[in-house]
Every structure is written in structure tokens, then in C-alpha cells.
Coordinates of C-alpha atoms in Angstrom, one line a residue:
M1313 CA 51.8 30.4 -20.2
N1314 CA 49.3 28.0 -20.2
A1315 CA 49.4 24.3 -21.7
A1316 CA 52.1 24.5 -24.4
I1317 CA 53.9 22.7 -26.9
T1318 CA 57.6 22.8 -27.8
L1319 CA 58.7 23.7 -31.7
P1320 CA 61.8 23.7 -33.1
I1321 CA 63.0 26.9 -34.6
D1322 CA 63.0 25.7 -38.1
E1323 CA 59.8 24.2 -37.8
A1324 CA 58.4 27.6 -36.2
Q1325 CA 60.0 29.5 -39.2
A1326 CA 58.3 27.0 -41.5
L1327 CA 55.0 27.1 -40.1
A1328 CA 54.8 30.9 -40.1
E1329 CA 55.8 31.3 -43.8
R1330 CA 53.3 28.5 -44.9
L1331 CA 50.6 30.4 -43.0
L1332 CA 51.4 33.8 -44.3
K1333 CA 51.6 32.3 -47.8
R1334 CA 48.5 30.4 -47.5
Q1335 CA 46.8 33.6 -46.4
G1336 CA 48.2 35.6 -49.3
F1337 CA 51.5 37.1 -48.5
A1338 CA 54.1 37.0 -51.2
E1339 CA 57.2 35.1 -50.6
P1340 CA 59.5 37.7 -49.5
H1341 CA 57.2 39.3 -47.3
A1342 CA 56.2 35.8 -45.7
Q1343 CA 59.7 35.0 -44.9
A1344 CA 60.4 38.6 -43.3
I1345 CA 57.3 38.7 -41.3
A1346 CA 58.2 35.1 -40.1
R1347 CA 61.8 35.8 -39.0
T1348 CA 60.5 38.5 -37.0
V1349 CA 57.9 36.6 -35.2
V1350 CA 60.1 33.7 -34.8
A1351 CA 62.8 36.0 -33.2
G1352 CA 60.1 37.2 -30.8
Q1353 CA 58.7 33.8 -29.8
R1354 CA 62.6 32.4 -29.5
D1355 CA 63.5 35.3 -27.0
E1356 CA 60.2 34.6 -24.9
C1357 CA 58.8 37.9 -26.2
F1358 CA 55.2 36.2 -26.4
S1359 CA 53.4 39.5 -27.1
H1360 CA 55.4 39.7 -30.2
G1361 CA 56.1 36.3 -31.1
L1362 CA 54.0 34.0 -33.2
Y1363 CA 50.9 35.5 -31.8
R1364 CA 51.5 38.4 -34.0
L1365 CA 50.4 36.4 -37.2
L1366 CA 47.1 36.8 -36.2
G1367 CA 47.0 40.6 -36.3
C1368 CA 49.2 40.1 -39.8
V1369 CA 46.5 38.1 -41.2
H1370 CA 43.5 40.2 -39.9
T1371 CA 45.0 43.1 -41.2
L1372 CA 45.5 41.7 -44.8
K1373 CA 41.8 40.4 -44.8
A1374 CA 40.6 43.9 -44.0
G1375 CA 42.6 45.5 -46.9
K1376 CA 44.5 47.6 -44.7
V1377 CA 48.3 46.3 -45.7
S1378 CA 49.9 45.3 -49.2
P1379 CA 50.8 41.4 -49.3
S1380 CA 53.2 42.0 -52.1
A1381 CA 54.6 45.8 -52.4
Q1382 CA 58.2 45.8 -53.2
P1383 CA 59.8 48.6 -51.1
D1384 CA 61.6 51.7 -52.8
L1385 CA 64.8 53.0 -51.7
H1386 CA 65.7 56.7 -52.0
D1387 CA 69.3 57.9 -51.3
Q1388 CA 68.2 61.2 -50.0
S1389 CA 71.4 62.9 -48.8
P1390 CA 75.0 61.5 -47.7
A1391 CA 73.4 61.0 -44.2
I1392 CA 69.5 59.8 -44.9
V1393 CA 68.3 57.1 -46.5
R1394 CA 64.6 56.8 -47.1
V1395 CA 62.3 53.4 -47.8
D1396 CA 59.1 53.7 -48.9
A1397 CA 57.2 50.2 -48.1
G1398 CA 54.2 50.8 -50.2
G1399 CA 51.6 50.0 -47.6
A1400 CA 53.3 46.8 -46.9
F1401 CA 54.8 45.5 -43.3
S1402 CA 57.8 47.1 -42.5
Q1403 CA 60.3 44.1 -42.5
L1404 CA 61.1 44.1 -46.2
A1405 CA 61.5 47.8 -46.3
Y1406 CA 64.0 47.7 -43.2
E1407 CA 66.2 45.0 -44.8
L1408 CA 66.7 46.9 -47.9
G1409 CA 67.5 50.0 -46.1
R1410 CA 69.5 48.7 -43.5
P1411 CA 73.0 48.1 -45.3
V1412 CA 72.8 51.7 -46.9
L1413 CA 72.2 53.2 -43.3
V1414 CA 75.3 51.1 -41.8
E1415 CA 77.3 52.4 -44.8
K1416 CA 76.0 55.9 -44.5
A1417 CA 77.1 55.8 -40.5
R1418 CA 80.2 54.6 -41.0
S1419 CA 81.2 57.4 -43.7
Q1420 CA 79.4 60.2 -41.7
G1421 CA 79.5 59.2 -38.4
I1422 CA 75.7 59.5 -38.1
A1423 CA 72.9 58.5 -40.2
G1424 CA 69.2 58.2 -40.2
L1425 CA 66.8 55.7 -42.1
A1426 CA 63.1 56.7 -42.6
I1427 CA 60.7 53.8 -43.1
N1428 CA 57.6 55.4 -44.8
H1429 CA 54.0 54.1 -45.6
C1430 CA 54.6 51.1 -43.7
V1431 CA 52.1 48.5 -41.3
H1432 CA 54.0 48.0 -38.2
F1433 CA 53.7 45.7 -35.6
S1434 CA 57.3 44.2 -34.4
A1435 CA 59.4 44.7 -31.6
L1436 CA 62.1 47.3 -32.4
W1437 CA 64.8 45.5 -30.6
I1438 CA 65.5 42.9 -33.7
E1439 CA 66.1 45.9 -35.7
I1440 CA 68.7 47.5 -33.3
E1441 CA 70.1 44.2 -32.6
A1442 CA 71.1 43.8 -36.0
L1443 CA 72.8 47.4 -36.2
T1444 CA 74.8 46.8 -33.1
Q1445 CA 75.9 43.7 -34.5
A1446 CA 77.7 46.0 -37.1
G1447 CA 79.5 47.9 -34.3
L1448 CA 77.0 50.8 -34.5
V1449 CA 74.9 52.4 -31.5
A1450 CA 71.3 52.9 -32.4
F1451 CA 68.1 54.3 -31.7
A1452 CA 64.7 53.6 -33.0
C1453 CA 61.2 54.8 -32.7
T1454 CA 57.6 54.6 -33.9
P1455 CA 54.2 55.7 -33.4
S1456 CA 51.2 53.5 -33.8
H1457 CA 47.3 53.8 -33.3
A1458 CA 45.8 56.3 -30.9
W1459 CA 45.2 53.7 -28.0
V1460 CA 46.8 55.9 -25.2
A1461 CA 45.4 58.9 -23.3
P1462 CA 47.8 61.8 -22.7
A1463 CA 48.5 62.5 -19.1
G1464 CA 45.4 63.7 -17.5
G1465 CA 43.6 63.1 -20.6
T1466 CA 40.5 60.3 -20.9
S1467 CA 40.6 59.7 -24.6
P1468 CA 42.9 57.9 -26.7
L1469 CA 45.2 60.3 -28.9
L1470 CA 48.9 58.7 -28.7
G1471 CA 50.3 55.8 -29.6
T1472 CA 51.9 52.8 -27.6
N1473 CA 55.2 54.5 -29.2
P1474 CA 57.9 52.4 -28.6
M1475 CA 61.4 53.2 -28.8
A1476 CA 64.7 51.2 -28.6
F1477 CA 68.4 51.6 -27.8
G1478 CA 71.5 49.7 -28.6
W1479 CA 74.8 49.9 -27.7
P1480 CA 77.6 47.3 -29.1
R1481 CA 79.7 45.5 -26.6
G1482 CA 82.0 43.1 -28.7
D1483 CA 81.6 40.0 -30.6
D1484 CA 80.9 37.8 -27.4
T1485 CA 78.9 39.8 -25.5
P1486 CA 75.4 40.8 -26.2
P1487 CA 74.7 44.6 -26.8
Y1488 CA 73.2 46.6 -24.1
L1489 CA 69.8 47.0 -25.6
F1490 CA 66.5 48.1 -24.2
D1491 CA 63.0 48.3 -26.1
F1492 CA 59.9 49.6 -24.3
A1493 CA 56.5 51.5 -25.4
T1494 CA 56.0 54.7 -23.6
S1495 CA 52.7 53.1 -22.4
A1496 CA 52.5 51.4 -19.2
I1497 CA 52.5 48.3 -20.9
A1498 CA 52.9 47.0 -24.5
R1499 CA 49.2 46.5 -26.0
G1500 CA 49.9 43.1 -27.0
D1501 CA 50.1 41.8 -23.2
I1502 CA 46.8 43.1 -22.5
E1503 CA 45.6 41.7 -25.5
L1504 CA 47.0 38.3 -24.2
A1505 CA 45.4 39.1 -20.7
R1506 CA 41.9 39.2 -22.5
R1507 CA 42.7 35.9 -24.6
E1508 CA 43.4 34.1 -21.2
G1509 CA 40.9 35.8 -19.0
R1510 CA 43.2 37.4 -16.6
A1511 CA 43.0 40.9 -14.9
V1512 CA 45.7 43.6 -15.5
P1513 CA 47.2 46.1 -13.1
E1514 CA 44.8 49.2 -12.5
E1515 CA 47.6 51.6 -13.7
W1516 CA 47.7 50.2 -17.3
G1517 CA 44.6 51.6 -18.6
I1518 CA 41.0 53.4 -18.1
D1519 CA 37.7 52.9 -18.8
G1520 CA 35.5 55.5 -21.0
E1521 CA 35.0 57.2 -18.2
G1522 CA 38.4 58.0 -17.0
N1523 CA 38.4 55.8 -14.3
P1524 CA 41.3 53.2 -13.6
T1525 CA 40.2 49.5 -14.6
S1526 CA 41.7 46.2 -14.1
D1527 CA 39.5 44.7 -17.3
P1528 CA 41.6 44.1 -20.2
A1529 CA 38.7 44.2 -22.4
T1530 CA 37.2 47.5 -20.9
I1531 CA 40.8 49.1 -21.5
L1532 CA 40.7 47.9 -25.2
D1533 CA 37.0 48.4 -26.1
G1534 CA 36.1 51.9 -25.3
G1535 CA 38.7 52.9 -22.7
A1536 CA 42.2 53.9 -23.2
M1537 CA 45.9 52.8 -22.2
Q1538 CA 47.9 54.8 -19.8
P1539 CA 51.4 56.4 -20.5
F1540 CA 54.1 55.0 -18.1
G1541 CA 55.5 57.7 -15.5
G1542 CA 52.6 60.2 -16.1
H1543 CA 53.7 63.3 -17.6
K1544 CA 57.2 61.9 -18.4
G1545 CA 55.8 59.1 -20.3
S1546 CA 53.2 61.3 -21.9
A1547 CA 56.2 63.8 -23.2
L1548 CA 58.1 60.8 -24.7
A1549 CA 55.1 59.6 -26.4
T1550 CA 54.7 62.8 -27.9
M1551 CA 58.3 63.2 -29.0
V1552 CA 58.1 59.7 -30.7
E1553 CA 55.1 61.3 -32.5
L1554 CA 57.1 64.0 -33.9
L1555 CA 60.2 62.3 -34.8
A1556 CA 58.3 59.5 -36.9
G1557 CA 55.4 61.4 -37.6
P1558 CA 55.8 65.1 -39.0
L1559 CA 59.8 64.9 -39.0
I1560 CA 59.7 62.3 -41.7
G1561 CA 56.6 63.1 -43.7
D1562 CA 54.3 60.3 -42.0
L1563 CA 51.1 59.9 -39.8
T1564 CA 50.9 60.4 -36.3
S1565 CA 49.0 57.6 -34.3
H1566 CA 45.7 59.5 -34.4
E1567 CA 46.1 59.8 -38.2
S1568 CA 46.9 56.0 -38.4
M1569 CA 43.9 55.4 -36.7
A1570 CA 41.6 57.6 -39.0
F1571 CA 43.3 55.6 -41.8
D1572 CA 42.4 52.4 -40.3
D1573 CA 38.5 53.5 -40.1
G1574 CA 37.4 50.8 -37.7
A1575 CA 39.0 47.8 -39.6
G1576 CA 40.9 46.7 -36.6
G1577 CA 44.1 46.6 -39.0
L1578 CA 47.8 47.1 -37.5
P1579 CA 49.3 50.6 -37.4
Y1580 CA 49.9 52.4 -40.6
H1581 CA 52.8 55.0 -40.3
G1582 CA 56.4 55.4 -40.7
E1583 CA 59.7 54.8 -38.3
I1584 CA 62.7 56.6 -37.9
I1585 CA 66.0 54.7 -37.3
L1586 CA 69.3 56.6 -36.3
A1587 CA 72.8 54.9 -36.4
F1588 CA 76.1 56.2 -34.8
D1589 CA 79.6 54.8 -35.5
P1590 CA 81.6 55.2 -32.6
K1591 CA 84.9 54.5 -34.3
R1592 CA 84.1 57.9 -36.4
W1593 CA 83.3 59.8 -33.2
L1594 CA 86.1 58.6 -31.4
G1595 CA 89.0 57.8 -33.7
D1596 CA 92.2 56.9 -31.7
G1597 CA 90.2 57.2 -28.4
Y1598 CA 87.6 54.4 -29.8
Q1599 CA 88.9 51.3 -27.5
A1600 CA 89.6 53.5 -24.4
S1601 CA 86.0 55.0 -24.6
M1602 CA 84.3 51.6 -25.2
Q1603 CA 86.3 50.0 -22.2
R1604 CA 84.8 53.2 -20.1
A1605 CA 81.4 52.1 -21.3
E1606 CA 81.8 48.6 -19.9
G1607 CA 83.1 50.0 -16.6
L1608 CA 79.5 51.3 -16.1
F1609 CA 78.2 48.0 -17.0
E1610 CA 80.3 46.3 -14.4
R1611 CA 79.4 48.7 -12.0
M1612 CA 75.5 48.3 -12.6
A1613 CA 76.0 44.7 -12.3
A1614 CA 78.0 44.8 -9.4
Q1615 CA 75.2 46.5 -7.4
G1616 CA 72.8 43.5 -8.6
A1617 CA 71.1 45.7 -11.3
R1618 CA 69.7 43.7 -14.1
L1619 CA 70.8 45.1 -17.4
P1620 CA 68.0 45.5 -20.1
S1621 CA 67.4 42.1 -22.1
Q1622 CA 69.4 39.9 -20.0
R1623 CA 66.3 37.7 -19.6
R1624 CA 65.6 37.8 -23.0
Y1625 CA 69.2 36.5 -23.9
Q1626 CA 68.7 34.0 -21.4
A1627 CA 65.5 32.7 -23.1
R1628 CA 67.2 32.6 -26.2
K1629 CA 69.8 30.0 -24.8
R1630 CA 66.7 28.1 -23.7
S1631 CA 65.0 28.1 -26.9
L1632 CA 68.2 27.5 -29.2
A1633 CA 68.6 24.3 -26.7
N1634 CA 65.4 23.3 -26.4
G1635 CA 62.9 24.7 -29.0
L1636 CA 60.4 27.4 -28.9
R1637 CA 57.5 27.3 -26.2
V1638 CA 54.0 28.0 -27.8
A1639 CA 50.6 28.1 -26.1
K1640 CA 48.5 25.1 -27.3
P1641 CA 45.3 27.1 -28.2
L1642 CA 47.5 29.8 -30.4
Y1643 CA 49.4 26.8 -32.0
D1644 CA 46.0 25.3 -33.2
E1645 CA 44.8 28.6 -34.1
L1646 CA 48.0 28.9 -36.4
L1647 CA 47.7 25.5 -37.7
A1648 CA 44.3 26.0 -38.7
L1649 CA 45.4 29.1 -41.1
A1650 CA 48.4 27.5 -42.3
N1651 CA 45.9 24.8 -43.5
G1652 CA 43.5 26.9 -44.8
N1653 CA 40.8 26.1 -42.2
A1654 CA 40.3 29.4 -40.7

């Protein structure tokens, strides 16, 4: 990160809320969105931190998100809950649906939450970590806009299509948790590289002719991102399109891009979250099986392997002790929006 300032976490939360309310978001949405971006900044996931406020504001100004819609919960079946976000950002819809999802998972052993008609920008690990704190195993995925060419293709069709998985490890141990895009890199990382004037690895994207390029602007404007792992990443991205699109009656990334119609707003679509209660699956064997899982993690660590999210948890400790690092140009931009000067 270039020249940076340090903000106490409560000040960052207050700044984000003030900015969002000044720009027109109702207070419940402002608070929920702010909690999400501050969590990303706290864990040094900068592409999903305070920087995302810029996209939230642009999407509102473009008329592509509701600033005040109240989510509507539908208790569909013993194992399925749906929440209609009403065209607003996904955070309030998730917060409404999560306790019902937890209750259903504990009752049935497995349950699913579908969030429909939402605008989505956030990291999935935030949602999954909350479920692991309830003792559940969880998986989530969502499409995005059509920014990624399928393996062997030359034009954007698939989304970055992130997926996340979490496994609880007890009160004193952070969960085993991964969250990654099925593209070679998160789009936010390419956007940050363009803002900072940096080149990117050629495997991240292609130009309009299908040729690899290290210029982030070329990838973002007229080119396409690439899936990770060639055909394997492309297949996983397609799985996400289907699970979080047609299966729950919502949009694919291509359809989300068509809905945007050139406005440059954040993706509009759905999200699916699955939760498993290991106690219901295992009964009396719960403790023994969870300990076997710990043995797997221990053997990984013994080889020197880094478990996913370890760096993020280390960053969290630093931030809790010292405050959040924020790039000075970004802070100035956010402050202007919060003061109504932009």
C-alpha cells in the first residue's frame, strides 16, 4: 500500500456510515454495509474493504440499487429459507435470514438460504465465518457480472463467481475458511492495480483479441478476465452460475450485466448459502470426528503448509491492536463523499 493513514476501527465504522447516509442510504443499510467493508479493511482484504464504498455510491447514483428496501423473508420449507432483498445490497437480507438458516440446519442437519434480487459486492468469508461461530459447516457462492471469458473463449460470459467454505474448530481457534474467486484474481485487485498504475500478471486477463495482457485497464475495458486453472476454474464458475442462478430463480452473470445496461453498477443477482450441523450428522461420534479433522489440520501445518485465512487472522490481530491502514488517496476520497463534497 502507498502512503497510508491509520484509523481506529470505531472511527472507520463511523466514517463509512456517515458517508453512506450522506449519499442517500437508509440507516439500517448504511450500518450493515459499513460493518462489512470495515471487516474487510480490518483483515487487510483491501480489495473488499473501504474501497468498496466507492462502488456502492456509484451503483446508487446509477439507479441500480435500492437504498432503503426492507428484506422480505419466506420460510419455504423445513430446510429452505428465502430472503428477497428487494433490489438492495445483500447485507440486511443475510442478517435477516441467517438466524433462520441456523435454526433449520440444527433441526434438519442441513439447510439452505437463498438471497434473491440483491446487489452484491462483499467477501463471502464474512458470512461464512458467522455460521462457523454457530458451530456449523458452511458453503456459499454467488455469480457477478460477466467479466470472465470461459476457458478457450475470448469474450466475457462468466462472473468472477466466488465461493467460500468454513469449518468450525472451537471457541479458541479460528475456523478453517477459504474464500476465493473462480477467476484468476478478484476483480477488485485488478481495479486497485489500475488506480495505482501497476501492471498485473498476464495470466489474469486478456485483451479484446484474446491475447494475454498485463495492462489492468485493457482487461477491464474491452478485454476479459481469465478463470483460474483453465478448464477447471471455468467448470467451477459454471457450477456457481447454476447453483446461485437458475437453481434459486435468479440471474446469471450474463443476465446481471444485461440488467446493468452499461451503468457500471455492482452485480445484481442472487446468492446461495448451505449450512450443515455436524452434531446432527454425527450424533455420539461428533467429538471423535471433529478431532480427526483437527488431526488433518495439524498434519498440514507440520509440513509447513499455511491454512487458508491464516494471514487474514494475523492481519486482524494487527488491526485490533493498531487500527486500520487506509491508503491516503482513498481516505481523502471517502472523506469528501462523507462531507458531501463529491
